């Protein structure tokens, strides 16, 4: 049996576990953290084909959405087996095919990284930016703690005190804006937001 509910022990490789769609200037790819993600898996081969088939002149933005997170500043869901396997298999694809944004949940908190690859902040910013957007609200409440008191140098923003949601606006092929919106007042009267605009990191200015 499974050691914990978070360690994936079965297989679920049906078509509705992972899929993609294009809307305007952005291609969104939904991945399944709980299906096989190794390089010989159907999901990996499907993802590679999806990334290779994108015409970046028509679709200059690419976003990945998945449940578990490659990078976290929070204690609780760090170093989980299925996430480690997925990161080892797929992070190279994200970088090679110039994925702009990667959105995850799993941790009941909020985090945005600097442009990252292989645990390192990339000078010049030509790497994916990773989000954890898990503060929507849950009976379990927020994560218990950070992994360390001071935020890591690769973390741009983090919070585990309030609930809320985010909106991503793709303005055109070069510009996008993200806004994290607080839902009421957080723990002990805490307030937090993250309102930022981006230039497409893979296009020349």
PDB file of N, CA and C in Angstrom, residues 6 14 33 41 82 87 95 129 133 140 147 171-172 176 180:
ATOM      1  N   UNK A   6      -0.031  10.984  -0.383  1.00  0.00           N
ATOM      2  CA  UNK A   6       0.650  11.778  -1.391  1.00  0.00           C
ATOM      3  C   UNK A   6       1.634  10.971  -2.238  1.00  0.00           C
ATOM      4  N   UNK A  14      -5.177   7.865 -18.416  1.00  0.00           N
ATOM      5  CA  UNK A  14      -6.240   8.100 -19.389  1.00  0.00           C
ATOM      6  C   UNK A  14      -6.178   9.540 -19.894  1.00  0.00           C
ATOM      7  N   UNK A  33       0.042  15.119 -11.877  1.00  0.00           N
ATOM      8  CA  UNK A  33       1.124  14.754 -10.965  1.00  0.00           C
ATOM      9  C   UNK A  33       1.009  13.311 -10.489  1.00  0.00           C
ATOM     10  N   UNK A  41       6.822   7.180 -20.230  1.00  0.00           N
ATOM     11  CA  UNK A  41       5.375   7.170 -19.960  1.00  0.00           C
ATOM     12  C   UNK A  41       4.589   7.831 -21.081  1.00  0.00           C
ATOM     13  N   UNK A  82       6.503  11.427  -5.808  1.00  0.00           N
ATOM     14  CA  UNK A  82       5.994  11.635  -7.167  1.00  0.00           C
ATOM     15  C   UNK A  82       6.424  12.982  -7.723  1.00  0.00           C
ATOM     16  N   UNK A  87       9.766  16.134 -11.468  1.00  0.00           N
ATOM     17  CA  UNK A  87      10.733  17.211 -11.676  1.00  0.00           C
ATOM     18  C   UNK A  87      11.959  16.697 -12.432  1.00  0.00           C
ATOM     19  N   UNK A  95      12.246  23.972 -19.523  1.00  0.00           N
ATOM     20  CA  UNK A  95      13.295  24.930 -19.853  1.00  0.00           C
ATOM     21  C   UNK A  95      13.603  24.922 -21.345  1.00  0.00           C
ATOM     22  N   UNK A 129       8.884  30.789 -14.443  1.00  0.00           N
ATOM     23  CA  UNK A 129       8.543  31.316 -13.119  1.00  0.00           C
ATOM     24  C   UNK A 129       7.516  30.361 -12.517  1.00  0.00           C
ATOM     25  N   UNK A 133      -0.285  28.432  -5.811  1.00  0.00           N
ATOM     26  CA  UNK A 133      -1.510  29.198  -5.562  1.00  0.00           C
ATOM     27  C   UNK A 133      -2.468  28.244  -4.849  1.00  0.00           C
ATOM     28  N   UNK A 140      -8.401  22.229   6.144  1.00  0.00           N
ATOM     29  CA  UNK A 140      -7.137  21.991   6.826  1.00  0.00           C
ATOM     30  C   UNK A 140      -6.413  23.284   7.192  1.00  0.00           C
ATOM     31  N   UNK A 147       9.896  26.329   5.415  1.00  0.00           N
ATOM     32  CA  UNK A 147      11.066  25.471   5.575  1.00  0.00           C
ATOM     33  C   UNK A 147      12.180  26.184   6.331  1.00  0.00           C
ATOM     34  N   UNK A 171      -2.006  40.321 -22.050  1.00  0.00           N
ATOM     35  CA  UNK A 171      -2.359  41.553 -22.749  1.00  0.00           C
ATOM     36  C   UNK A 171      -2.073  41.458 -24.236  1.00  0.00           C
ATOM     37  N   UNK A 172      -0.956  40.835 -24.572  1.00  0.00           N
ATOM     38  CA  UNK A 172      -0.560  40.624 -25.967  1.00  0.00           C
ATOM     39  C   UNK A 172       0.577  39.615 -25.956  1.00  0.00           C
ATOM     40  N   UNK A 176       2.059  40.513 -19.928  1.00  0.00           N
ATOM     41  CA  UNK A 176       1.050  39.822 -19.127  1.00  0.00           C
ATOM     42  C   UNK A 176       1.070  40.401 -17.717  1.00  0.00           C
ATOM     43  N   UNK A 180      -2.759  38.673  -7.440  1.00  0.00           N
ATOM     44  CA  UNK A 180      -3.293  37.803  -6.392  1.00  0.00           C
ATOM     45  C   UNK A 180      -4.188  38.649  -5.493  1.00  0.00           C
TER      46      UNK A 180
END
